[in-house]
Amino acid sequence: MAAIDRDVEIALQALARMVAIDTSFPPGLGYDAFADLMMELLTSLEFEFERIIVPRELWHVPGAPAAGERTNLIARRQTGQPVCGLYYHVDTVPVAPGWTRDPLSLTIEGDNLYGLGAADMKGTIAATLLALHAAQRCGVALAYDPVLLLCTDEEGGLYPGIRYLAEQRLLEGHILNFNGTAAPRIWAGCFGIFNLQVTITGHAVHAGEGNRTGTGVNAIEGALPILNALAALKPGVAARASKLAPPPHATGLLRPQLTISAIHGGTAGGQVPAELKILVSRRYAPEEAFEEARAEIEAVVRGCIDGTELGLAIDLVGHLIPTDDPEGPHWPRWQKALSLGFGYQPEDFRKWGAASCSDFGYVQKAGFGPEVLLGGLGRPESCIHSPEEHTTRQDIIALAKSILAYLSADFAADAIPENRT
């Protein structure tokens, strides 16, 4: 543990290099470069590597912004111990307007560490490196062989990397998912999310001819009824409620959400716009059926187009299914490790779910689990998915200590399920 405190600045140097690689999704062009960096950073820890490429036909949608190879990296170190998978998604959301610091440069201000992905979730990789280096330097015997799963397209992709790894039977052991919070939480599962790309097509002509009958068809103006109808649907969706336990700080029940997330269309003031793309995002509760939630949106959209000269296409461009309650036999010891790292007491822990989403519903569906451990660096003040995203030096230290304790053979050995069997 003292080695973690002593060497944290080395981990922050690694984090700075991670933040500097743009892995934003969409489009997801930085995955190869990030895999190269991770192989460099992990080589001294005696890992062996396997790159897994998700086939293009599984994730590519014509006209959608995703591009580049979907390069997932598995880093293994095999000594014959039981396996613990350590999961990270390496993609971030795109840079949002409003940053006052360079989002692709780690900015250190006191204890705060600013940068895109610093909390979600490249900082958790830095904490893992810190823990593994401390174990190596101090000769700590491990209860588990760590397998690092560095995966693609969690931020709204159609076929996230961990789904492909699970379906290809490339996972083993139990998995510690770091796409979570630094709070004393027992994960109860989470919502699903899907993204629909609605494409409205008209007919482009010179703008000066646009008012003449039988010439241009303005896709943007034609889409206004669709936008209004989606906005009218939004409160009805939000009126529904889930039985999933809400976080302690929540002001009410967890509810589904419908969001108009992006609009792209038009070219110039001198041309009637021929195409508009609308990205519609729908978070759905475990009690809801994906097919029904999608059909509800499509019916509203198609109802606005019927009888017009506009063309319409609706494509599914992203989907994460709900994650079921992931509690299992390894959770009690992970809670002990979190308590050691962050200073929590047993009575601090609460069980709750979230309207945020995870790609681990696919892992459960593929037959791994349902147990999934959850930890991370998320806090309400971390500005995840927002300008000025940040974590702290102390939280990276605390998470590193939790990881080291959990992997170590001499920590709470009587609570290791494999020891009991």
GROMACS .gro file of C-alpha atoms in nm:
model
  421
    1MET     CA    1   0.000   0.000   0.000
    2ALA     CA    2   0.287   0.237   0.074
    3ALA     CA    3   0.429   0.168  -0.273
    4ILE     CA    4   0.100   0.286  -0.425
    5ASP     CA    5   0.122   0.617  -0.238
    6ARG     CA    6   0.485   0.654  -0.338
    7ASP     CA    7   0.447   0.575  -0.709
    8VAL     CA    8   0.120   0.750  -0.796
    9GLU     CA    9   0.294   1.013  -1.009
   10ILE     CA   10   0.424   0.737  -1.239
   11ALA     CA   11   0.065   0.622  -1.289
   12LEU     CA   12  -0.040   0.979  -1.369
   13GLN     CA   13   0.226   0.995  -1.640
   14ALA     CA   14   0.067   0.685  -1.795
   15LEU     CA   15  -0.278   0.844  -1.761
   16ALA     CA   16  -0.157   1.154  -1.943
   17ARG     CA   17  -0.050   0.938  -2.237
   18MET     CA   18  -0.388   0.764  -2.239
   19VAL     CA   19  -0.584   1.089  -2.235
   20ALA     CA   20  -0.372   1.221  -2.524
   21ILE     CA   21  -0.503   0.944  -2.754
   22ASP     CA   22  -0.842   1.043  -2.893
   23THR     CA   23  -1.061   0.736  -2.853
   24SER     CA   24  -1.390   0.926  -2.874
   25PHE     CA   25  -1.688   0.733  -3.005
   26PRO     CA   26  -1.823   0.819  -3.246
   27PRO     CA   27  -1.623   0.771  -3.462
   28GLY     CA   28  -1.381   0.543  -3.272
   29LEU     CA   29  -1.066   0.595  -3.476
   30GLY     CA   30  -0.815   0.572  -3.190
   31TYR     CA   31  -0.851   0.210  -3.082
   32ASP     CA   32  -0.541   0.076  -3.257
   33ALA     CA   33  -0.320   0.351  -3.114
   34PHE     CA   34  -0.459   0.292  -2.767
   35ALA     CA   35  -0.393  -0.083  -2.792
   36ASP     CA   36  -0.033  -0.004  -2.893
   37LEU     CA   37   0.009   0.215  -2.585
   38MET     CA   38  -0.137  -0.044  -2.349
   39MET     CA   39   0.092  -0.314  -2.483
   40GLU     CA   40   0.387  -0.085  -2.413
   41LEU     CA   41   0.268  -0.002  -2.060
   42LEU     CA   42   0.192  -0.365  -1.967
   43THR     CA   43   0.494  -0.539  -2.116
   44SER     CA   44   0.710  -0.488  -1.805
   45LEU     CA   45   0.436  -0.660  -1.605
   46GLU     CA   46   0.487  -0.978  -1.810
   47PHE     CA   47   0.152  -0.982  -1.985
   48GLU     CA   48   0.085  -1.154  -2.315
   49PHE     CA   49  -0.146  -0.989  -2.565
   50GLU     CA   50  -0.419  -1.076  -2.810
   51ARG     CA   51  -0.589  -0.824  -3.036
   52ILE     CA   52  -0.949  -0.907  -3.119
   53ILE     CA   53  -1.115  -0.719  -3.407
   54VAL     CA   54  -1.495  -0.700  -3.411
   55PRO     CA   55  -1.602  -0.780  -3.770
   56ARG     CA   56  -1.720  -0.476  -3.960
   57GLU     CA   57  -2.050  -0.633  -4.059
   58LEU     CA   58  -2.154  -0.651  -3.692
   59TRP     CA   59  -2.115  -0.281  -3.607
   60HIS     CA   60  -2.118  -0.084  -3.931
   61VAL     CA   61  -2.437   0.100  -4.034
   62PRO     CA   62  -2.420   0.292  -4.365
   63GLY     CA   63  -2.444   0.665  -4.302
   64ALA     CA   64  -2.364   0.631  -3.929
   65PRO     CA   65  -2.052   0.808  -3.797
   66ALA     CA   66  -1.870   0.501  -3.659
   67ALA     CA   67  -1.544   0.434  -3.846
   68GLY     CA   68  -1.210   0.255  -3.808
   69GLU     CA   69  -1.108  -0.085  -3.675
   70ARG     CA   70  -1.280  -0.209  -3.357
   71THR     CA   71  -0.958  -0.326  -3.189
   72ASN     CA   72  -1.004  -0.490  -2.848
   73LEU     CA   73  -0.701  -0.593  -2.645
   74ILE     CA   74  -0.684  -0.888  -2.406
   75ALA     CA   75  -0.379  -0.887  -2.176
   76ARG     CA   76  -0.321  -1.217  -1.997
   77ARG     CA   77  -0.077  -1.333  -1.733
   78GLN     CA   78  -0.111  -1.706  -1.668
   79THR     CA   79   0.038  -1.869  -1.358
   80GLY     CA   80  -0.228  -2.134  -1.294
   81GLN     CA   81  -0.433  -1.928  -1.047
   82PRO     CA   82  -0.807  -1.870  -1.096
   83VAL     CA   83  -0.876  -1.588  -1.339
   84CYS     CA   84  -1.022  -1.246  -1.254
   85GLY     CA   85  -1.113  -1.039  -1.558
   86LEU     CA   86  -1.060  -0.662  -1.523
   87TYR     CA   87  -1.283  -0.473  -1.766
   88TYR     CA   88  -1.243  -0.126  -1.915
   89HIS     CA   89  -1.404   0.044  -2.211
   90VAL     CA   90  -1.136   0.253  -2.379
   91ASP     CA   91  -1.371   0.482  -2.573
   92THR     CA   92  -1.491   0.819  -2.449
   93VAL     CA   93  -1.776   1.040  -2.556
   94PRO     CA   94  -1.682   1.314  -2.808
   95VAL     CA   95  -1.555   1.646  -2.675
   96ALA     CA   96  -1.852   1.862  -2.573
   97PRO     CA   97  -1.853   2.241  -2.616
   98GLY     CA   98  -1.760   2.427  -2.298
   99TRP     CA   99  -1.416   2.288  -2.209
  100THR     CA  100  -1.183   2.558  -2.077
  101ARG     CA  101  -0.889   2.317  -2.059
  102ASP     CA  102  -0.749   2.100  -2.338
  103PRO     CA  103  -0.963   1.783  -2.311
  104LEU     CA  104  -0.687   1.569  -2.470
  105SER     CA  105  -0.418   1.685  -2.230
  106LEU     CA  106  -0.418   1.579  -1.864
  107THR     CA  107  -0.432   1.896  -1.656
  108ILE     CA  108  -0.328   1.858  -1.292
  109GLU     CA  109  -0.457   2.124  -1.055
  110GLY     CA  110  -0.390   2.033  -0.694
  111ASP     CA  111  -0.555   1.695  -0.636
  112ASN     CA  112  -0.781   1.724  -0.944
  113LEU     CA  113  -0.696   1.555  -1.274
  114TYR     CA  114  -0.881   1.702  -1.574
  115GLY     CA  115  -0.911   1.536  -1.914
  116LEU     CA  116  -1.151   1.352  -2.143
  117GLY     CA  117  -1.181   1.000  -2.002
  118ALA     CA  118  -0.998   1.082  -1.678
  119ALA     CA  119  -1.287   0.943  -1.474
  120ASP     CA  120  -1.471   0.744  -1.744
  121MET     CA  121  -1.261   0.542  -1.753
  122LYS     CA  122  -0.894   0.576  -1.839
  123GLY     CA  123  -0.820   0.673  -1.480
  124THR     CA  124  -0.926   0.325  -1.371
  125ILE     CA  125  -0.664   0.175  -1.604
  126ALA     CA  126  -0.402   0.399  -1.441
  127ALA     CA  127  -0.517   0.276  -1.098
  128THR     CA  128  -0.483  -0.085  -1.215
  129LEU     CA  129  -0.131  -0.023  -1.346
  130LEU     CA  130  -0.044   0.136  -1.012
  131ALA     CA  131  -0.175  -0.170  -0.822
  132LEU     CA  132  -0.002  -0.424  -1.046
  133HIS     CA  133   0.333  -0.245  -1.035
  134ALA     CA  134   0.312  -0.230  -0.654
  135ALA     CA  135   0.240  -0.603  -0.640
  136GLN     CA  136   0.537  -0.675  -0.867
  137ARG     CA  137   0.783  -0.453  -0.683
  138CYS     CA  138   0.684  -0.585  -0.342
  139GLY     CA  139   0.656  -0.952  -0.437
  140VAL     CA  140   0.287  -0.979  -0.344
  141ALA     CA  141   0.141  -1.323  -0.410
  142LEU     CA  142  -0.186  -1.297  -0.603
  143ALA     CA  143  -0.498  -1.506  -0.552
  144TYR     CA  144  -0.601  -1.447  -0.914
  145ASP     CA  145  -0.436  -1.423  -1.253
  146PRO     CA  146  -0.551  -1.082  -1.381
  147VAL     CA  147  -0.678  -1.067  -1.739
  148LEU     CA  148  -0.725  -0.712  -1.864
  149LEU     CA  149  -1.011  -0.661  -2.109
  150LEU     CA  150  -0.965  -0.330  -2.295
  151CYS     CA  151  -1.277  -0.296  -2.506
  152THR     CA  152  -1.445  -0.079  -2.767
  153ASP     CA  153  -1.774   0.100  -2.831
  154GLU     CA  154  -1.937   0.110  -2.489
  155GLU     CA  155  -2.045   0.471  -2.542
  156GLY     CA  156  -2.351   0.386  -2.751
  157GLY     CA  157  -2.214   0.141  -3.004
  158LEU     CA  158  -2.418  -0.119  -3.187
  159TYR     CA  159  -2.182  -0.405  -3.105
  160PRO     CA  160  -1.956  -0.325  -2.807
  161GLY     CA  161  -1.631  -0.516  -2.785
  162ILE     CA  162  -1.710  -0.697  -2.460
  163ARG     CA  163  -2.022  -0.840  -2.625
  164TYR     CA  164  -1.811  -0.986  -2.903
  165LEU     CA  165  -1.556  -1.129  -2.657
  166ALA     CA  166  -1.835  -1.292  -2.456
  167GLU     CA  167  -2.007  -1.439  -2.761
  168GLN     CA  168  -1.673  -1.574  -2.888
  169ARG     CA  169  -1.619  -1.745  -2.548
  170LEU     CA  170  -1.303  -1.544  -2.484
  171LEU     CA  171  -1.391  -1.457  -2.124
  172GLU     CA  172  -1.310  -1.665  -1.819
  173GLY     CA  173  -1.336  -1.643  -1.443
  174HIS     CA  174  -1.538  -1.368  -1.280
  175ILE     CA  175  -1.515  -1.006  -1.391
  176LEU     CA  176  -1.449  -0.678  -1.215
  177ASN     CA  177  -1.609  -0.397  -1.416
  178PHE     CA  178  -1.456  -0.054  -1.351
  179ASN     CA  179  -1.726   0.143  -1.530
  180GLY     CA  180  -1.884   0.243  -1.202
  181THR     CA  181  -1.871   0.473  -0.906
  182ALA     CA  182  -1.630   0.541  -0.624
  183ALA     CA  183  -1.923   0.537  -0.383
  184PRO     CA  184  -1.994   0.249  -0.138
  185ARG     CA  185  -2.237   0.081  -0.372
  186ILE     CA  186  -2.367  -0.271  -0.426
  187TRP     CA  187  -2.474  -0.281  -0.790
  188ALA     CA  188  -2.835  -0.383  -0.850
  189GLY     CA  189  -2.823  -0.366  -1.231
  190CYS     CA  190  -2.916  -0.091  -1.477
  191PHE     CA  191  -3.127   0.026  -1.768
  192GLY     CA  192  -3.073  -0.044  -2.137
  193ILE     CA  193  -3.033   0.216  -2.409
  194PHE     CA  194  -3.081   0.221  -2.785
  195ASN     CA  195  -3.005   0.489  -3.043
  196LEU     CA  196  -3.209   0.532  -3.362
  197GLN     CA  197  -3.079   0.731  -3.655
  198VAL     CA  198  -3.378   0.886  -3.832
  199THR     CA  199  -3.293   1.002  -4.184
  200ILE     CA  200  -3.538   1.234  -4.362
  201THR     CA  201  -3.476   1.291  -4.732
  202GLY     CA  202  -3.618   1.560  -4.955
  203HIS     CA  203  -3.499   1.707  -5.286
  204ALA     CA  204  -3.225   1.968  -5.322
  205VAL     CA  205  -3.263   2.260  -5.560
  206HIS     CA  206  -3.135   2.615  -5.581
  207ALA     CA  207  -3.279   2.804  -5.286
  208GLY     CA  208  -3.415   3.067  -5.523
  209GLU     CA  209  -3.635   2.799  -5.678
  210GLY     CA  210  -3.744   2.652  -5.350
  211ASN     CA  211  -4.082   2.825  -5.334
  212ARG     CA  212  -4.193   2.709  -5.678
  213THR     CA  213  -4.439   2.423  -5.681
  214GLY     CA  214  -4.296   2.088  -5.785
  215THR     CA  215  -3.930   2.175  -5.720
  216GLY     CA  216  -3.745   2.136  -5.391
  217VAL     CA  217  -3.854   1.938  -5.087
  218ASN     CA  218  -3.700   2.084  -4.771
  219ALA     CA  219  -3.595   1.797  -4.545
  220ILE     CA  220  -3.530   2.022  -4.244
  221GLU     CA  221  -3.865   2.198  -4.256
  222GLY     CA  222  -4.035   1.867  -4.325
  223ALA     CA  223  -3.878   1.723  -4.011
  224LEU     CA  224  -4.027   1.984  -3.779
  225PRO     CA  225  -4.342   1.777  -3.713
  226ILE     CA  226  -4.120   1.482  -3.623
  227LEU     CA  227  -3.923   1.690  -3.372
  228ASN     CA  228  -4.243   1.824  -3.220
  229ALA     CA  229  -4.395   1.475  -3.199
  230LEU     CA  230  -4.084   1.334  -3.031
  231ALA     CA  231  -4.087   1.623  -2.783
  232ALA     CA  232  -4.453   1.549  -2.710
  233LEU     CA  233  -4.372   1.180  -2.652
  234LYS     CA  234  -4.093   1.260  -2.408
  235PRO     CA  235  -4.302   1.336  -2.092
  236GLY     CA  236  -4.513   1.025  -2.144
  237VAL     CA  237  -4.202   0.810  -2.150
  238ALA     CA  238  -4.067   0.982  -1.839
  239ALA     CA  239  -4.397   0.925  -1.655
  240ARG     CA  240  -4.319   0.554  -1.636
  241ALA     CA  241  -4.113   0.421  -1.346
  242SER     CA  242  -3.886   0.127  -1.275
  243LYS     CA  243  -3.881  -0.096  -0.969
  244LEU     CA  244  -3.500  -0.084  -0.976
  245ALA     CA  245  -3.374   0.076  -0.655
  246PRO     CA  246  -3.260   0.436  -0.717
  247PRO     CA  247  -2.930   0.580  -0.588
  248PRO     CA  248  -2.939   0.724  -0.235
  249HIS     CA  249  -2.897   1.079  -0.368
  250ALA     CA  250  -3.185   1.045  -0.621
  251THR     CA  251  -3.492   1.263  -0.573
  252GLY     CA  252  -3.733   0.999  -0.701
  253LEU     CA  253  -3.777   0.672  -0.885
  254LEU     CA  254  -3.565   0.575  -1.184
  255ARG     CA  255  -3.753   0.657  -1.504
  256PRO     CA  256  -3.709   0.590  -1.877
  257GLN     CA  257  -3.588   0.878  -2.092
  258LEU     CA  258  -3.624   0.988  -2.452
  259THR     CA  259  -3.370   1.238  -2.585
  260ILE     CA  260  -3.314   1.404  -2.921
  261SER     CA  261  -2.937   1.373  -2.905
  262ALA     CA  262  -2.806   1.506  -3.237
  263ILE     CA  263  -2.923   1.669  -3.560
  264HIS     CA  264  -2.721   1.700  -3.881
  265GLY     CA  265  -2.842   1.842  -4.211
  266GLY     CA  266  -2.819   2.109  -4.474
  267THR     CA  267  -2.521   2.239  -4.667
  268ALA     CA  268  -2.552   2.610  -4.760
  269GLY     CA  269  -2.789   2.903  -4.762
  270GLY     CA  270  -2.819   2.879  -5.138
  271GLN     CA  271  -2.958   2.524  -5.143
  272VAL     CA  272  -3.279   2.365  -5.024
  273PRO     CA  273  -3.161   2.092  -4.782
  274ALA     CA  274  -3.218   1.741  -4.910
  275GLU     CA  275  -3.134   1.540  -4.598
  276LEU     CA  276  -3.157   1.562  -4.221
  277LYS     CA  277  -3.036   1.303  -3.971
  278ILE     CA  278  -3.180   1.295  -3.621
  279LEU     CA  279  -3.029   1.076  -3.348
  280VAL     CA  280  -3.293   0.965  -3.099
  281SER     CA  281  -3.174   0.807  -2.775
  282ARG     CA  282  -3.407   0.599  -2.556
  283ARG     CA  283  -3.312   0.468  -2.213
  284TYR     CA  284  -3.544   0.185  -2.120
  285ALA     CA  285  -3.612   0.018  -1.786
  286PRO     CA  286  -3.559  -0.356  -1.733
  287GLU     CA  287  -3.938  -0.392  -1.714
  288GLU     CA  288  -3.981  -0.254  -2.066
  289ALA     CA  289  -3.945  -0.452  -2.390
  290PHE     CA  290  -3.693  -0.310  -2.636
  291GLU     CA  291  -3.913  -0.406  -2.934
  292GLU     CA  292  -4.212  -0.216  -2.793
  293ALA     CA  293  -4.006   0.091  -2.700
  294ARG     CA  294  -3.856   0.105  -3.048
  295ALA     CA  295  -4.192   0.051  -3.218
  296GLU     CA  296  -4.344   0.337  -3.018
  297ILE     CA  297  -4.086   0.583  -3.151
  298GLU     CA  298  -4.103   0.453  -3.508
  299ALA     CA  299  -4.483   0.482  -3.513
  300VAL     CA  300  -4.466   0.846  -3.406
  301VAL     CA  301  -4.203   0.927  -3.669
  302ARG     CA  302  -4.376   0.745  -3.954
  303GLY     CA  303  -4.706   0.910  -3.867
  304CYS     CA  304  -4.547   1.250  -3.934
  305ILE     CA  305  -4.414   1.144  -4.276
  306ASP     CA  306  -4.720   0.966  -4.416
  307GLY     CA  307  -4.875   1.163  -4.703
  308THR     CA  308  -4.570   1.382  -4.762
  309GLU     CA  309  -4.307   1.382  -5.037
  310LEU     CA  310  -4.033   1.309  -4.783
  311GLY     CA  311  -3.837   0.987  -4.769
  312LEU     CA  312  -3.761   0.812  -4.440
  313ALA     CA  313  -3.514   0.557  -4.306
  314ILE     CA  314  -3.481   0.449  -3.942
  315ASP     CA  315  -3.166   0.258  -3.843
  316LEU     CA  316  -3.059   0.111  -3.511
  317VAL     CA  317  -2.705   0.247  -3.459
  318GLY     CA  318  -2.648   0.167  -3.091
  319HIS     CA  319  -2.790  -0.071  -2.832
  320LEU     CA  320  -2.700  -0.181  -2.479
  321ILE     CA  321  -2.947  -0.418  -2.314
  322PRO     CA  322  -3.034  -0.395  -1.941
  323THR     CA  323  -2.805  -0.562  -1.688
  324ASP     CA  324  -2.971  -0.792  -1.435
  325ASP     CA  325  -2.884  -0.798  -1.066
  326PRO     CA  326  -2.515  -0.900  -1.076
  327GLU     CA  327  -2.457  -0.989  -0.712
  328GLY     CA  328  -2.268  -1.314  -0.642
  329PRO     CA  329  -2.019  -1.493  -0.416
  330HIS     CA  330  -1.724  -1.260  -0.483
  331TRP     CA  331  -1.910  -0.941  -0.388
  332PRO     CA  332  -1.849  -0.955  -0.008
  333ARG     CA  333  -1.472  -0.964  -0.052
  334TRP     CA  334  -1.479  -0.687  -0.313
  335GLN     CA  335  -1.668  -0.476  -0.060
  336LYS     CA  336  -1.396  -0.544   0.195
  337ALA     CA  337  -1.135  -0.435  -0.060
  338LEU     CA  338  -1.326  -0.114  -0.136
  339SER     CA  339  -1.350  -0.046   0.236
  340LEU     CA  340  -0.973  -0.083   0.270
  341GLY     CA  341  -0.900   0.143  -0.025
  342PHE     CA  342  -1.159   0.417   0.027
  343GLY     CA  343  -1.205   0.393   0.404
  344TYR     CA  344  -1.569   0.282   0.395
  345GLN     CA  345  -1.745   0.104   0.678
  346PRO     CA  346  -1.976  -0.197   0.620
  347GLU     CA  347  -2.281   0.011   0.709
  348ASP     CA  348  -2.194   0.266   0.438
  349PHE     CA  349  -2.284   0.028   0.155
  350ARG     CA  350  -2.623   0.051  -0.016
  351LYS     CA  351  -2.764  -0.147  -0.307
  352TRP     CA  352  -2.897   0.047  -0.602
  353GLY     CA  353  -2.936   0.047  -0.979
  354ALA     CA  354  -2.910   0.324  -1.234
  355ALA     CA  355  -3.068   0.469  -1.546
  356SER     CA  356  -2.715   0.480  -1.685
  357CYS     CA  357  -2.629   0.176  -1.894
  358SER     CA  358  -2.371  -0.098  -1.925
  359ASP     CA  359  -2.252  -0.337  -2.193
  360PHE     CA  360  -2.257  -0.619  -1.937
  361GLY     CA  361  -2.612  -0.721  -2.012
  362TYR     CA  362  -2.458  -0.889  -2.318
  363VAL     CA  363  -2.202  -1.064  -2.098
  364GLN     CA  364  -2.480  -1.204  -1.880
  365LYS     CA  365  -2.683  -1.305  -2.185
  366ALA     CA  366  -2.384  -1.496  -2.321
  367GLY     CA  367  -2.378  -1.704  -2.003
  368PHE     CA  368  -2.101  -1.533  -1.802
  369GLY     CA  369  -2.233  -1.440  -1.461
  370PRO     CA  370  -2.481  -1.310  -1.372
  371GLU     CA  371  -2.220  -1.203  -1.116
  372VAL     CA  372  -2.030  -0.889  -1.213
  373LEU     CA  373  -1.832  -0.683  -0.961
  374LEU     CA  374  -1.847  -0.306  -1.004
  375GLY     CA  375  -1.615  -0.025  -0.905
  376GLY     CA  376  -1.470   0.287  -1.057
  377LEU     CA  377  -1.400   0.656  -1.022
  378GLY     CA  378  -1.740   0.808  -1.092
  379ARG     CA  379  -1.871   1.072  -0.854
  380PRO     CA  380  -2.156   1.325  -0.900
  381GLU     CA  381  -1.898   1.606  -0.916
  382SER     CA  382  -1.674   1.430  -1.173
  383CYS     CA  383  -1.851   1.586  -1.477
  384ILE     CA  384  -1.852   1.254  -1.663
  385HIS     CA  385  -1.971   1.307  -2.024
  386SER     CA  386  -1.945   1.684  -1.966
  387PRO     CA  387  -1.688   1.962  -2.003
  388GLU     CA  388  -1.414   1.957  -1.738
  389GLU     CA  389  -1.441   1.584  -1.668
  390HIS     CA  390  -1.202   1.497  -1.388
  391THR     CA  391  -1.104   1.256  -1.117
  392THR     CA  392  -0.866   1.299  -0.826
  393ARG     CA  393  -0.524   1.170  -0.732
  394GLN     CA  394  -0.667   1.038  -0.404
  395ASP     CA  395  -0.942   0.839  -0.576
  396ILE     CA  396  -0.689   0.677  -0.810
  397ILE     CA  397  -0.480   0.583  -0.506
  398ALA     CA  398  -0.787   0.449  -0.324
  399LEU     CA  399  -0.901   0.242  -0.624
  400ALA     CA  400  -0.547   0.107  -0.675
  401LYS     CA  401  -0.536  -0.005  -0.311
  402SER     CA  402  -0.876  -0.173  -0.351
  403ILE     CA  403  -0.758  -0.358  -0.664
  404LEU     CA  404  -0.432  -0.466  -0.499
  405ALA     CA  405  -0.616  -0.593  -0.193
  406TYR     CA  406  -0.872  -0.784  -0.400
  407LEU     CA  407  -0.611  -0.956  -0.617
  408SER     CA  408  -0.381  -1.037  -0.323
  409ALA     CA  409  -0.377  -1.387  -0.179
  410ASP     CA  410  -0.322  -1.265   0.179
  411PHE     CA  411  -0.619  -1.026   0.192
  412ALA     CA  412  -0.934  -1.173   0.355
  413ALA     CA  413  -0.824  -1.518   0.240
  414ASP     CA  414  -1.112  -1.687   0.421
  415ALA     CA  415  -1.355  -1.490   0.202
  416ILE     CA  416  -1.209  -1.606  -0.131
  417PRO     CA  417  -1.479  -1.837  -0.278
  418GLU     CA  418  -1.222  -2.047  -0.464
  419ASN     CA  419  -1.050  -2.125  -0.133
  420ARG     CA  420  -1.372  -2.265   0.007
  421THR     CA  421  -1.421  -2.500  -0.288
   0.00000   0.00000   0.00000
